[in-house]
Amino acid sequence: VKRHQSLLPPCRAWCLAAATATVVAAGCLSLTPILATHKVELKPVADSGEYQVDPINFSVSYVHEGLRLRVQYMTSDQLEAQIPGEENPFVFKHVDYDQGFVPQRFTVFQVTLANPTFDKVLAQPDRVYLVTDRGKIMRPYALTRADASGDPRNFETYWLSRGVQSGNAQKMYLERMAVLRGSIYQPNNFVFKGNTYSGKLAFDPLPIDTREVVLHIDRLVLEFGIYDVPKTQTDLEFPFSVDSRIVEGTLVQN
């Protein structure tokens, strides 16, 4: 029986194999998709009367007799900087290959209520809504199903619906809910004189063609009567211009 032997010297055979591997790797790299990201930036457009815009961080504040309610849109980069790990519940970190880019997960505002003046004040998340230039009305996410009173827009339903069957997934779910519990604007938080309260309001992502939105905070209670019945209330509007675009990035390495 004749045995077939390589006609190439061992060194040349090894070099050929290495070169082939390099070509294959390069071919795979060329097929790797570009990392594109949906970037959204909101800038306030009201700066008059009792509304003041900060030109540095683009927050806008309602100011009344010393009381200050500040609203700041949070970009994905800012949210990533605050919560850099996988437990960040507000952002996507990977490409959605059906869309071809990293999408927005939520539209997030940081709301801060500072009260140096009144006995106590109250802003309720269920009295907040966002209106787009197309007339779409959006409500913020509650923390739990119980808080949402049947509304599917709550973080408990959102994250449970994305699967928690494995031990690691359940651990991540609990970590994300812990982050949310400590960061979102909770209901029924009276802000007493001399105190400040701050939290995030999260809405569904804006349609990609949105150019303007108005954040409404209705029935901000400035004064209470007997038995905590609201006595003085005011409705606030915070208009924003929207810059929504797809930004190309670098190669994604699989």
PDB file of N, CA and C in Angstrom, residues 3-44:
ATOM      1  N   ARG A   3       1.699   5.094   0.589  1.00  0.00           N
ATOM      2  CA  ARG A   3       1.274   6.194   1.455  1.00  0.00           C
ATOM      3  C   ARG A   3       1.535   7.514   0.731  1.00  0.00           C
ATOM      4  N   HIS A   4       0.523   8.410   0.762  1.00  0.00           N
ATOM      5  CA  HIS A   4       0.682   9.725   0.138  1.00  0.00           C
ATOM      6  C   HIS A   4       1.343  10.655   1.127  1.00  0.00           C
ATOM      7  N   GLN A   5       2.365  11.315   0.737  1.00  0.00           N
ATOM      8  CA  GLN A   5       3.100  12.248   1.575  1.00  0.00           C
ATOM      9  C   GLN A   5       2.981  13.654   1.006  1.00  0.00           C
ATOM     10  N   SER A   6       3.009  14.642   1.906  1.00  0.00           N
ATOM     11  CA  SER A   6       2.956  16.034   1.466  1.00  0.00           C
ATOM     12  C   SER A   6       4.188  16.354   0.640  1.00  0.00           C
ATOM     13  N   LEU A   7       3.959  17.058  -0.463  1.00  0.00           N
ATOM     14  CA  LEU A   7       5.073  17.471  -1.307  1.00  0.00           C
ATOM     15  C   LEU A   7       5.723  18.738  -0.803  1.00  0.00           C
ATOM     16  N   LEU A   8       5.119  19.385   0.237  1.00  0.00           N
ATOM     17  CA  LEU A   8       5.673  20.624   0.765  1.00  0.00           C
ATOM     18  C   LEU A   8       6.531  20.324   1.967  1.00  0.00           C
ATOM     19  N   PRO A   9       7.640  21.009   2.109  1.00  0.00           N
ATOM     20  CA  PRO A   9       8.436  20.887   3.339  1.00  0.00           C
ATOM     21  C   PRO A   9       7.587  21.307   4.524  1.00  0.00           C
ATOM     22  N   PRO A  10       7.883  20.798   5.727  1.00  0.00           N
ATOM     23  CA  PRO A  10       7.084  21.127   6.917  1.00  0.00           C
ATOM     24  C   PRO A  10       6.938  22.616   7.143  1.00  0.00           C
ATOM     25  N   CYS A  11       8.006  23.396   6.951  1.00  0.00           N
ATOM     26  CA  CYS A  11       7.942  24.838   7.204  1.00  0.00           C
ATOM     27  C   CYS A  11       6.971  25.517   6.255  1.00  0.00           C
ATOM     28  N   ARG A  12       7.040  25.133   4.953  1.00  0.00           N
ATOM     29  CA  ARG A  12       6.163  25.762   3.966  1.00  0.00           C
ATOM     30  C   ARG A  12       4.713  25.369   4.204  1.00  0.00           C
ATOM     31  N   ALA A  13       4.467  24.143   4.619  1.00  0.00           N
ATOM     32  CA  ALA A  13       3.096  23.703   4.907  1.00  0.00           C
ATOM     33  C   ALA A  13       2.512  24.491   6.069  1.00  0.00           C
ATOM     34  N   TRP A  14       3.313  24.735   7.098  1.00  0.00           N
ATOM     35  CA  TRP A  14       2.836  25.503   8.268  1.00  0.00           C
ATOM     36  C   TRP A  14       2.523  26.943   7.876  1.00  0.00           C
ATOM     37  N   CYS A  15       3.392  27.537   7.037  1.00  0.00           N
ATOM     38  CA  CYS A  15       3.182  28.914   6.599  1.00  0.00           C
ATOM     39  C   CYS A  15       1.905  29.035   5.773  1.00  0.00           C
ATOM     40  N   LEU A  16       1.644  28.023   4.913  1.00  0.00           N
ATOM     41  CA  LEU A  16       0.447  28.050   4.091  1.00  0.00           C
ATOM     42  C   LEU A  16      -0.802  27.972   4.957  1.00  0.00           C
ATOM     43  N   ALA A  17      -0.779  27.135   5.982  1.00  0.00           N
ATOM     44  CA  ALA A  17      -1.926  27.015   6.891  1.00  0.00           C
ATOM     45  C   ALA A  17      -2.175  28.321   7.623  1.00  0.00           C
ATOM     46  N   ALA A  18      -1.109  28.970   8.065  1.00  0.00           N
ATOM     47  CA  ALA A  18      -1.253  30.236   8.781  1.00  0.00           C
ATOM     48  C   ALA A  18      -1.829  31.311   7.873  1.00  0.00           C
ATOM     49  N   ALA A  19      -1.354  31.334   6.632  1.00  0.00           N
ATOM     50  CA  ALA A  19      -1.855  32.330   5.687  1.00  0.00           C
ATOM     51  C   ALA A  19      -3.326  32.112   5.396  1.00  0.00           C
ATOM     52  N   THR A  20      -3.714  30.825   5.256  1.00  0.00           N
ATOM     53  CA  THR A  20      -5.125  30.513   5.011  1.00  0.00           C
ATOM     54  C   THR A  20      -5.997  30.982   6.162  1.00  0.00           C
ATOM     55  N   ALA A  21      -5.528  30.743   7.391  1.00  0.00           N
ATOM     56  CA  ALA A  21      -6.288  31.176   8.575  1.00  0.00           C
ATOM     57  C   ALA A  21      -6.439  32.687   8.605  1.00  0.00           C
ATOM     58  N   THR A  22      -5.371  33.389   8.188  1.00  0.00           N
ATOM     59  CA  THR A  22      -5.430  34.854   8.170  1.00  0.00           C
ATOM     60  C   THR A  22      -6.459  35.347   7.173  1.00  0.00           C
ATOM     61  N   VAL A  23      -6.501  34.713   5.980  1.00  0.00           N
ATOM     62  CA  VAL A  23      -7.455  35.107   4.954  1.00  0.00           C
ATOM     63  C   VAL A  23      -8.882  34.865   5.429  1.00  0.00           C
ATOM     64  N   VAL A  24      -9.101  33.698   6.072  1.00  0.00           N
ATOM     65  CA  VAL A  24     -10.438  33.383   6.580  1.00  0.00           C
ATOM     66  C   VAL A  24     -10.863  34.397   7.630  1.00  0.00           C
ATOM     67  N   ALA A  25      -9.931  34.725   8.536  1.00  0.00           N
ATOM     68  CA  ALA A  25     -10.245  35.696   9.588  1.00  0.00           C
ATOM     69  C   ALA A  25     -10.572  37.053   8.994  1.00  0.00           C
ATOM     70  N   ALA A  26      -9.792  37.457   7.993  1.00  0.00           N
ATOM     71  CA  ALA A  26     -10.038  38.743   7.350  1.00  0.00           C
ATOM     72  C   ALA A  26     -11.391  38.750   6.660  1.00  0.00           C
ATOM     73  N   GLY A  27     -11.731  37.586   6.046  1.00  0.00           N
ATOM     74  CA  GLY A  27     -13.029  37.491   5.397  1.00  0.00           C
ATOM     75  C   GLY A  27     -14.162  37.644   6.387  1.00  0.00           C
ATOM     76  N   CYS A  28     -14.016  37.022   7.567  1.00  0.00           N
ATOM     77  CA  CYS A  28     -15.043  37.146   8.602  1.00  0.00           C
ATOM     78  C   CYS A  28     -15.164  38.586   9.074  1.00  0.00           C
ATOM     79  N   LEU A  29     -14.014  39.255   9.223  1.00  0.00           N
ATOM     80  CA  LEU A  29     -14.030  40.635   9.689  1.00  0.00           C
ATOM     81  C   LEU A  29     -14.746  41.531   8.702  1.00  0.00           C
ATOM     82  N   SER A  30     -14.563  41.242   7.408  1.00  0.00           N
ATOM     83  CA  SER A  30     -15.192  42.080   6.403  1.00  0.00           C
ATOM     84  C   SER A  30     -16.708  41.937   6.416  1.00  0.00           C
ATOM     85  N   LEU A  31     -17.211  40.806   6.945  1.00  0.00           N
ATOM     86  CA  LEU A  31     -18.643  40.590   7.021  1.00  0.00           C
ATOM     87  C   LEU A  31     -19.238  41.091   8.325  1.00  0.00           C
ATOM     88  N   THR A  32     -18.383  41.533   9.235  1.00  0.00           N
ATOM     89  CA  THR A  32     -18.869  42.003  10.523  1.00  0.00           C
ATOM     90  C   THR A  32     -19.577  43.343  10.343  1.00  0.00           C
ATOM     91  N   PRO A  33     -20.805  43.492  10.874  1.00  0.00           N
ATOM     92  CA  PRO A  33     -21.557  44.726  10.629  1.00  0.00           C
ATOM     93  C   PRO A  33     -20.954  45.937  11.327  1.00  0.00           C
ATOM     94  N   ILE A  34     -21.253  47.083  10.776  1.00  0.00           N
ATOM     95  CA  ILE A  34     -20.836  48.337  11.381  1.00  0.00           C
ATOM     96  C   ILE A  34     -21.714  48.609  12.604  1.00  0.00           C
ATOM     97  N   LEU A  35     -21.108  49.068  13.696  1.00  0.00           N
ATOM     98  CA  LEU A  35     -21.859  49.416  14.891  1.00  0.00           C
ATOM     99  C   LEU A  35     -22.446  50.814  14.719  1.00  0.00           C
ATOM    100  N   ALA A  36     -23.726  50.877  14.433  1.00  0.00           N
ATOM    101  CA  ALA A  36     -24.432  52.150  14.332  1.00  0.00           C
ATOM    102  C   ALA A  36     -25.316  52.305  15.562  1.00  0.00           C
ATOM    103  N   THR A  37     -25.535  53.543  15.965  1.00  0.00           N
ATOM    104  CA  THR A  37     -26.289  53.825  17.179  1.00  0.00           C
ATOM    105  C   THR A  37     -27.337  54.889  16.904  1.00  0.00           C
ATOM    106  N   HIS A  38     -28.505  54.685  17.455  1.00  0.00           N
ATOM    107  CA  HIS A  38     -29.545  55.712  17.385  1.00  0.00           C
ATOM    108  C   HIS A  38     -29.300  56.706  18.513  1.00  0.00           C
ATOM    109  N   LYS A  39     -28.863  57.892  18.162  1.00  0.00           N
ATOM    110  CA  LYS A  39     -28.584  58.941  19.134  1.00  0.00           C
ATOM    111  C   LYS A  39     -29.770  59.906  19.204  1.00  0.00           C
ATOM    112  N   VAL A  40     -30.155  60.261  20.407  1.00  0.00           N
ATOM    113  CA  VAL A  40     -31.250  61.211  20.607  1.00  0.00           C
ATOM    114  C   VAL A  40     -30.807  62.261  21.614  1.00  0.00           C
ATOM    115  N   GLU A  41     -30.989  63.524  21.256  1.00  0.00           N
ATOM    116  CA  GLU A  41     -30.688  64.626  22.168  1.00  0.00           C
ATOM    117  C   GLU A  41     -31.887  65.563  22.213  1.00  0.00           C
ATOM    118  N   LEU A  42     -32.255  65.989  23.411  1.00  0.00           N
ATOM    119  CA  LEU A  42     -33.347  66.927  23.605  1.00  0.00           C
ATOM    120  C   LEU A  42     -32.811  68.205  24.231  1.00  0.00           C
ATOM    121  N   LYS A  43     -33.232  69.341  23.675  1.00  0.00           N
ATOM    122  CA  LYS A  43     -32.824  70.630  24.227  1.00  0.00           C
ATOM    123  C   LYS A  43     -34.066  71.465  24.517  1.00  0.00           C
ATOM    124  N   PRO A  44     -34.127  72.066  25.708  1.00  0.00           N
ATOM    125  CA  PRO A  44     -35.302  72.877  26.062  1.00  0.00           C
ATOM    126  C   PRO A  44     -35.384  74.132  25.208  1.00  0.00           C
TER     127      PRO A  44
END
